mmCIF file of C-alpha atoms in Angstrom:
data_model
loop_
_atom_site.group_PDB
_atom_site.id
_atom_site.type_symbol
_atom_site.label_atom_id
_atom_site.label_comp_id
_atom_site.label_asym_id
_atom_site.label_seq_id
_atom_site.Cartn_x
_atom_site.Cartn_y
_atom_site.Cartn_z
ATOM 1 C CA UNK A 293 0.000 0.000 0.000
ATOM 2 C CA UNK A 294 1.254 3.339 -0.833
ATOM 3 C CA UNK A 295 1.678 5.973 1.155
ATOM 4 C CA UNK A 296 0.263 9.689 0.838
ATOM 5 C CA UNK A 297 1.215 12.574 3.346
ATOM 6 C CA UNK A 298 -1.120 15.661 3.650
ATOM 7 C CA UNK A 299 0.458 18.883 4.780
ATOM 8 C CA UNK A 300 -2.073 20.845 5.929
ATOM 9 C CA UNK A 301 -5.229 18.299 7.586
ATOM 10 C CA UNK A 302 -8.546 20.601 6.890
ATOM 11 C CA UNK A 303 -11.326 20.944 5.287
ATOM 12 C CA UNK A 304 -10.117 19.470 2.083
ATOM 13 C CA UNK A 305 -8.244 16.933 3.476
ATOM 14 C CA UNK A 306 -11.017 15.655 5.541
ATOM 15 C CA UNK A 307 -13.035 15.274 2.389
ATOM 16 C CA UNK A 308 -9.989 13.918 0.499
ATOM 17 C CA UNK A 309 -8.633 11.084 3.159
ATOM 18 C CA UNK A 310 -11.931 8.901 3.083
ATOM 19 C CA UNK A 311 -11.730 8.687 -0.818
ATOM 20 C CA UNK A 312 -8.081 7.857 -1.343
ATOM 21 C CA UNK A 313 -7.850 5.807 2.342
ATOM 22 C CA UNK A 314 -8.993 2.286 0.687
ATOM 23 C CA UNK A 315 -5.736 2.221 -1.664
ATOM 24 C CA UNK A 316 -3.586 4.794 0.314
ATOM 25 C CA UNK A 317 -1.993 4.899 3.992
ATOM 26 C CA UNK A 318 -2.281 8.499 5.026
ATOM 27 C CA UNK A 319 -0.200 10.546 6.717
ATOM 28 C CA UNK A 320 -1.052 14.170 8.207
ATOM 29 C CA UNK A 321 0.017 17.592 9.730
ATOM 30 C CA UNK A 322 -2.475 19.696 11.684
ATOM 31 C CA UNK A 323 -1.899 22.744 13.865
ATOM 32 C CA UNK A 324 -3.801 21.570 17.291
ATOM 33 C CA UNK A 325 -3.042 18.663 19.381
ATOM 34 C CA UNK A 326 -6.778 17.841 19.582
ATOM 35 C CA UNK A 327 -7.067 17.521 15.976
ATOM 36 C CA UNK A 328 -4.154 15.653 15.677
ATOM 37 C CA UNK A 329 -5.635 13.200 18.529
ATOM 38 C CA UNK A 330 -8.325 13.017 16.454
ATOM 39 C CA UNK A 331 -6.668 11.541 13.650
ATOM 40 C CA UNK A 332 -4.557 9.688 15.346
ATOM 41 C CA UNK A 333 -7.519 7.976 16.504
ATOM 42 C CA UNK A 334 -8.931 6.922 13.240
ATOM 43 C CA UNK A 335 -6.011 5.473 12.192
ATOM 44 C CA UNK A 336 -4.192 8.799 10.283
ATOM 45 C CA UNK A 337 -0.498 9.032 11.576
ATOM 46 C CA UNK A 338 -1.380 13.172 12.434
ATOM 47 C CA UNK A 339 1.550 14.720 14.539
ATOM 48 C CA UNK A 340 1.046 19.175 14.904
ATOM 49 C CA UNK A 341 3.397 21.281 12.637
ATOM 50 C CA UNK A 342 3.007 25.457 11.976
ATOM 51 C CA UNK A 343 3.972 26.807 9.253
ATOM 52 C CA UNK A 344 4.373 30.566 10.387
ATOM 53 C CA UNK A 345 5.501 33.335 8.230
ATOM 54 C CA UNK A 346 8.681 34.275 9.841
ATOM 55 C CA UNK A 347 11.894 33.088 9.937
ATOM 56 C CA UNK A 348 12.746 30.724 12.816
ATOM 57 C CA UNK A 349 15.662 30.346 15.181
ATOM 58 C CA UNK A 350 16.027 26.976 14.316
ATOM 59 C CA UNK A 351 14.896 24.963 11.451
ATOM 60 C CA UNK A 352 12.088 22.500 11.260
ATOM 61 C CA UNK A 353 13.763 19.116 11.793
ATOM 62 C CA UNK A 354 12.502 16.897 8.844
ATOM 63 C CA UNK A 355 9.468 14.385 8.854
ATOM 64 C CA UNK A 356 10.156 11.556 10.571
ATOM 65 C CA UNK A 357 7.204 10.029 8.256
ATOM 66 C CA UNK A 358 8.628 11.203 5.065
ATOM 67 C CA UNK A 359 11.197 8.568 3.986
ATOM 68 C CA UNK A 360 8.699 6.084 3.494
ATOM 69 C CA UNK A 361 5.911 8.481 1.509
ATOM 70 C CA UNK A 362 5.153 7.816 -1.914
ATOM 71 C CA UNK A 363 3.068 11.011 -2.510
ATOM 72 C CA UNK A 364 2.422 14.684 -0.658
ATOM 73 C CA UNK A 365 -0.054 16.886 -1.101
ATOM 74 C CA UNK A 366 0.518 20.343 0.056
ATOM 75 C CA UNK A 367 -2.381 22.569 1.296
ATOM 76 C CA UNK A 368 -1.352 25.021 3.093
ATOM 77 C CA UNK A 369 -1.434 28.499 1.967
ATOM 78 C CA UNK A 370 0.909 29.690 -0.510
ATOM 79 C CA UNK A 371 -0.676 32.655 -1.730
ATOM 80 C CA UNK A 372 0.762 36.649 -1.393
ATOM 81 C CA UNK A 373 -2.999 37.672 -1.148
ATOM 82 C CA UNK A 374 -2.461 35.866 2.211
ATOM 83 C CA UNK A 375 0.851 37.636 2.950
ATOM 84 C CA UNK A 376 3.481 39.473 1.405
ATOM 85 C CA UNK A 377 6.145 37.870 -0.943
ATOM 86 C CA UNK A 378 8.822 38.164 2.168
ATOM 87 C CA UNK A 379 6.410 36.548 4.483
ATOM 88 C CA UNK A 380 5.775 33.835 1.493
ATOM 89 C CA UNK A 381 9.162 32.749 1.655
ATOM 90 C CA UNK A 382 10.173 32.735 4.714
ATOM 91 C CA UNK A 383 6.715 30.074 5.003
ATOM 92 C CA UNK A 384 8.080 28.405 2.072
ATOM 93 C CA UNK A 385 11.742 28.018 3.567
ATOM 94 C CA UNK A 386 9.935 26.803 6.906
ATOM 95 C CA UNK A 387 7.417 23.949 4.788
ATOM 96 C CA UNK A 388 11.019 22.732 2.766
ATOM 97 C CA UNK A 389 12.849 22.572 6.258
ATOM 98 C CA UNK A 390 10.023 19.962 7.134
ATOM 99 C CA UNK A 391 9.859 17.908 3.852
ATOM 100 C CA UNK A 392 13.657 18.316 2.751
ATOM 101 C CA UNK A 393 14.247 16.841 -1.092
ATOM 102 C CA UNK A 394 11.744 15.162 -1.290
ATOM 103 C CA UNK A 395 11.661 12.923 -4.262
ATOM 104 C CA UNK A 396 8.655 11.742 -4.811
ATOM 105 C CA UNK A 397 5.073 12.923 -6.350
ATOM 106 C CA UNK A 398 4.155 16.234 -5.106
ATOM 107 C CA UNK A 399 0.597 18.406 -5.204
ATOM 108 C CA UNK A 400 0.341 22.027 -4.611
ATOM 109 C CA UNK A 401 -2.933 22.981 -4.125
ATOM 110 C CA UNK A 402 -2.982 26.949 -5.595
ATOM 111 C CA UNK A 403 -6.053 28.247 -5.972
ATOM 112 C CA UNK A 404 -7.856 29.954 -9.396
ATOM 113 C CA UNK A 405 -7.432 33.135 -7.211
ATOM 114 C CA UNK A 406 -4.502 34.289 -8.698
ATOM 115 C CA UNK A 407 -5.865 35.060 -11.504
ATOM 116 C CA UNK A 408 -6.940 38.943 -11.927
ATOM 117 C CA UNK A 409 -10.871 39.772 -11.446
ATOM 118 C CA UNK A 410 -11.507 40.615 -14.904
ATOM 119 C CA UNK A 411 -14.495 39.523 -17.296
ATOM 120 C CA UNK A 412 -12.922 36.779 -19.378
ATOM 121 C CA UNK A 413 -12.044 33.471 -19.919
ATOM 122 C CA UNK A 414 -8.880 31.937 -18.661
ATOM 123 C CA UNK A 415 -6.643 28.723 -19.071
ATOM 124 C CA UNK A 416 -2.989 27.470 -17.593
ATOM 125 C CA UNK A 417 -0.960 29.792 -20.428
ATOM 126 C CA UNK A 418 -2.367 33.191 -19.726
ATOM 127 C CA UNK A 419 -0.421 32.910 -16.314
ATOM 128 C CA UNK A 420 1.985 30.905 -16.260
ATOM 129 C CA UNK A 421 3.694 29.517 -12.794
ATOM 130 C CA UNK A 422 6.753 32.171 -12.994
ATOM 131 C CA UNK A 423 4.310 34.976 -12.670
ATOM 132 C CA UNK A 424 2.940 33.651 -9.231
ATOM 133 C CA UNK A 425 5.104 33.786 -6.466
ATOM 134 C CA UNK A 426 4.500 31.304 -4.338
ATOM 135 C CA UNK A 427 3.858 28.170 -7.013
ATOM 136 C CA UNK A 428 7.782 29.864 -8.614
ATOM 137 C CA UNK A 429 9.057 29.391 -5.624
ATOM 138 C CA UNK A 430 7.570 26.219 -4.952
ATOM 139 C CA UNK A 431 8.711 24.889 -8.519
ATOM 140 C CA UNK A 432 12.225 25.894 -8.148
ATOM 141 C CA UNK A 433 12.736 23.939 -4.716
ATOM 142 C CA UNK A 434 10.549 20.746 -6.152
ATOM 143 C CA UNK A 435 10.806 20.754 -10.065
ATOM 144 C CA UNK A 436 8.350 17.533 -9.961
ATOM 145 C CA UNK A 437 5.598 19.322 -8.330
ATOM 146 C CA UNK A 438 2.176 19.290 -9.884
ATOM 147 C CA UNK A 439 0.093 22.556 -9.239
ATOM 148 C CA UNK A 440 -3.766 22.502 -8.918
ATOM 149 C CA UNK A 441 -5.021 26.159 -9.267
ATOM 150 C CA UNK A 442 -8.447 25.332 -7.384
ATOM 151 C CA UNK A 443 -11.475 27.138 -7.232
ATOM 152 C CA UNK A 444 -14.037 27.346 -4.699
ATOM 153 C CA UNK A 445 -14.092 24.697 -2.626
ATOM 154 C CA UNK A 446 -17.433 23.262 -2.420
ATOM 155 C CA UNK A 447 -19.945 20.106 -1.230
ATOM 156 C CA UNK A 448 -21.090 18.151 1.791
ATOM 157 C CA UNK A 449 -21.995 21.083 3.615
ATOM 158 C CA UNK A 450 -20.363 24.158 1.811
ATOM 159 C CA UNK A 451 -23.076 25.177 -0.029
ATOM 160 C CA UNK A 452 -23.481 28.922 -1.904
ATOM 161 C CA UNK A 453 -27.046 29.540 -0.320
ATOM 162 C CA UNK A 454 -25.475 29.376 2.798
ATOM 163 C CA UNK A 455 -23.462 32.213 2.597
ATOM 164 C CA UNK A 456 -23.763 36.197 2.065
ATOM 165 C CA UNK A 457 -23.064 36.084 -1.375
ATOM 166 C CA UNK A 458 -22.700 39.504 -3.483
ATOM 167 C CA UNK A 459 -22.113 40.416 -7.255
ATOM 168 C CA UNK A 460 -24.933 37.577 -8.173
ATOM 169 C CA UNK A 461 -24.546 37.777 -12.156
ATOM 170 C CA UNK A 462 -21.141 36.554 -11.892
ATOM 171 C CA UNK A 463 -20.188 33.173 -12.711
ATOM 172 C CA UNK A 464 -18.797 31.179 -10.474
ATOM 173 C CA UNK A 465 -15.542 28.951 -10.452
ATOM 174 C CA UNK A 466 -16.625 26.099 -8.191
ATOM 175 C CA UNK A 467 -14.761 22.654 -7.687
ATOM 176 C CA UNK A 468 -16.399 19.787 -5.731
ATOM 177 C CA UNK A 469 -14.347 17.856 -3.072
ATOM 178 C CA UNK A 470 -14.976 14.656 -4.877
ATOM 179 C CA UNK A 471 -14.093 15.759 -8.254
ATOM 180 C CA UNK A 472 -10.545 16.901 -6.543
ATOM 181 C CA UNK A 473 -9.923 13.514 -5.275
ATOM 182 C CA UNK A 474 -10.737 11.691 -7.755
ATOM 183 C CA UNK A 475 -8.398 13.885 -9.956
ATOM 184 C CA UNK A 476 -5.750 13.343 -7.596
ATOM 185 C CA UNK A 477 -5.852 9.719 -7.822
ATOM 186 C CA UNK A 478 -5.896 9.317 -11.220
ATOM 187 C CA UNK A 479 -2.890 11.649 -11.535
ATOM 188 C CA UNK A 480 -1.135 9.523 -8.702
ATOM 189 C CA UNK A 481 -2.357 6.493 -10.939
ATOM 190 C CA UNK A 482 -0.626 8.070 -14.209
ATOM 191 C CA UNK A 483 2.751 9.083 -12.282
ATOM 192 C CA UNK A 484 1.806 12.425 -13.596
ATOM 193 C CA UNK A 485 4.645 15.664 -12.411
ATOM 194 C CA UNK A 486 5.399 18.716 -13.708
ATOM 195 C CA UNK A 487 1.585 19.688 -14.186
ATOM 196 C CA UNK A 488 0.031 22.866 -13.835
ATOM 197 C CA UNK A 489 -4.328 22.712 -13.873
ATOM 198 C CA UNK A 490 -7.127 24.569 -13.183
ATOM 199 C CA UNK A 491 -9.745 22.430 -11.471
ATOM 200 C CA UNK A 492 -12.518 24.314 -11.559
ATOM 201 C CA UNK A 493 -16.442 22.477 -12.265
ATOM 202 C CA UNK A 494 -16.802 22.508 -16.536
ATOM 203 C CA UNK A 495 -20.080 25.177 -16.398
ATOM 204 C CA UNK A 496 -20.267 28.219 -14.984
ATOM 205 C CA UNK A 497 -23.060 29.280 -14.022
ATOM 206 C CA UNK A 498 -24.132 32.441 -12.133
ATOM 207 C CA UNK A 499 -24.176 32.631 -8.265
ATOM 208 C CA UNK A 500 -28.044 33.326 -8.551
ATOM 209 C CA UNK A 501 -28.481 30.134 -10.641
ATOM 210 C CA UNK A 502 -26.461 27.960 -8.306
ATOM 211 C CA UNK A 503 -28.188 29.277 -5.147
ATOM 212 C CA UNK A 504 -31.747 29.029 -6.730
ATOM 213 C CA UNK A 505 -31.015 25.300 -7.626
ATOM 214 C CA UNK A 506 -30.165 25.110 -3.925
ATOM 215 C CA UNK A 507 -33.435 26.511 -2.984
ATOM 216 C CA UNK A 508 -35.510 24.751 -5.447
ATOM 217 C CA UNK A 509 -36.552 28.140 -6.637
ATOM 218 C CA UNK A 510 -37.435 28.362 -10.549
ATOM 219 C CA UNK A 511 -34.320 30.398 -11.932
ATOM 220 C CA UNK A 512 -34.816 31.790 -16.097
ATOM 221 C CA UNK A 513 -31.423 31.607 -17.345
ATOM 222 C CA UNK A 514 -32.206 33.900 -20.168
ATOM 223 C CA UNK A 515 -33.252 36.745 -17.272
ATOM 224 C CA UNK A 516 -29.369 38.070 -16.850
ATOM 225 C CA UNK A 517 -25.879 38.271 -18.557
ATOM 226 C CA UNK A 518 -23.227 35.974 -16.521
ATOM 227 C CA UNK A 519 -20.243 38.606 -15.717
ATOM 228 C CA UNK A 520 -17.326 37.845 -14.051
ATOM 229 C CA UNK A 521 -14.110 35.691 -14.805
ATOM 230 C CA UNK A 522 -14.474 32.108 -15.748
ATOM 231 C CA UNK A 523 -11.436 29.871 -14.812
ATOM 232 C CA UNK A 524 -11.392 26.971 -17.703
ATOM 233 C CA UNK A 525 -10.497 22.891 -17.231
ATOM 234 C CA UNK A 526 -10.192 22.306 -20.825
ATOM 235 C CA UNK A 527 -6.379 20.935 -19.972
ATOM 236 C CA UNK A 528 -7.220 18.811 -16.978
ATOM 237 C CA UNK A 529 -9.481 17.140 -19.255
ATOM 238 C CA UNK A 530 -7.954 16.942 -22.677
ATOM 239 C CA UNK A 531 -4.301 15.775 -20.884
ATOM 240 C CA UNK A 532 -5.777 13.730 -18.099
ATOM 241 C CA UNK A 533 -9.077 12.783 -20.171
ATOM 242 C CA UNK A 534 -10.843 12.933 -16.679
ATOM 243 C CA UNK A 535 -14.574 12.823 -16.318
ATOM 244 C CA UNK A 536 -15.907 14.973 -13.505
ATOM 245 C CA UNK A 537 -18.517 13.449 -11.162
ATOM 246 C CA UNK A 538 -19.768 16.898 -10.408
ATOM 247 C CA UNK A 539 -19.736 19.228 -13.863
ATOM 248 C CA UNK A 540 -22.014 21.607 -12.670
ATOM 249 C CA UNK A 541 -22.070 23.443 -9.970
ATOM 250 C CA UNK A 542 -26.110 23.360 -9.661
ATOM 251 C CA UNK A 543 -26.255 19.862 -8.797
ATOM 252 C CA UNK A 544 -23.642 19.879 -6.108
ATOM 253 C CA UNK A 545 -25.954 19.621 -3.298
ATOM 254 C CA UNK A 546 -26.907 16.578 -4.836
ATOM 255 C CA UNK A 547 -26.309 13.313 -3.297
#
């Protein structure tokens, strides 16, 4: 049995770890004690690691866990809209401490944030890696790594009629949890590195669609423009030739 290690235990990984735990042994970091007890307790090796965004006396020593990993996701963080390019190292010098030279298959999980809020389509090659800072620096330390430029994280019970949404004519740029780990395992299946993908849902529908679905309220499409960006999958698909269990992002509350 293989062996994955997820940096960064939380909402996604929770989702992630029952999918892949049939074929994988998992591994995890968390930031509490309690969470790590958690884990611990069904069966996820889970010890507590920070990643701060300052430079430490001393090093991180390395994983104890890592020799023996086949694959690591990464999920912390690694964005300067959550801190300044300074700060972003000094996280990223902290994280390689931890995991060393790694070898083996690596996933950073980016997000479809980093691309700029402007009304038009986007794929991989209108920003490539070297114009985001973090995923660069990322790259340069782990040439394997494969990037996922995620969008919103959604399903089980993140749901868009549960929040105060604004703009609602603008598409969204959903993902479902499930559709990320299946895409993960088929890329661990295919040995796949070096990747950069968006993983966003293939439609794009407006927030006010996606919340009346959720509703059950009668929506006419033909009613409003969609504005807004919309963050395109045609790569993940063509190269990977992966079917998505969720496409749209009106029928995630679907069971």
């Amino acid at each position: 049995m293989k062996k994955i290690g997820i940096i960064g235990y939380g909402w996604l990984g929770a989702r992630i770890a029952p999918v892949i735990s049939d074929q994988y042994k998992i591994y995890a970091t968390t930031t509490t004690s309690e969470k790590a007890d958690e884990l611990n307790a069904k069966g996820i090796d889970a010890i507590v690691v920070n990643f701060p965004d300052y430079q430490l006396n001393e090093p991180y020593p390395q994983w104890e866990a890592l020799e023996g990993l086949d694959v690591l996701i990464i999920t912390i963080p690694i964005s300067e809209k959550s801190c300044c390019v300074s700060s972003l190292y000094n996280r990223i010098q902290n994280l390689s401490s931890f995991i060393g030279d790694f070898k083996g298959q690596l996933f950073l999980m980016s997000s479809t944030g980093v691309y700029p809020d402007v009304s038009q389509e986007f794929s991989e090659e209108d920003l490539p890696f070297e114009k985001v800072s973090g995923e660069r620096m990322v790259r340069n330390k782990y040439p394997q790594v494969n990037i996922l430029r995620l969008g919103g994280l959604m399903g089980d019970n993140r749901l868009l009629k549960n929040y105060n949404v604004s703009n609602l004519d603008f598409a969204v740029n959903h993902i479902h949890y499930k559709d990320i780990a299946g895409i993960l395992l088929k890329m661990i299946e295919n040995e796949t590195e070096t990747s950069l993908y968006n993983v966003t849902a293939l439609l794009h529908p407006s927030k006010a669609q996606v919340i009346n679905a959720q509703k059950n309220i009668e929506y006419k499409e033909e009613a409003a423009e969609i504005k807004g960006k919309k963050i395109l999958s045609s790569k993940l698909v063509s190269e990977l030739e992966y079917v998505f269990e969720y496409p749209d992002p009106r029928k995630f509350h679907e069971i």
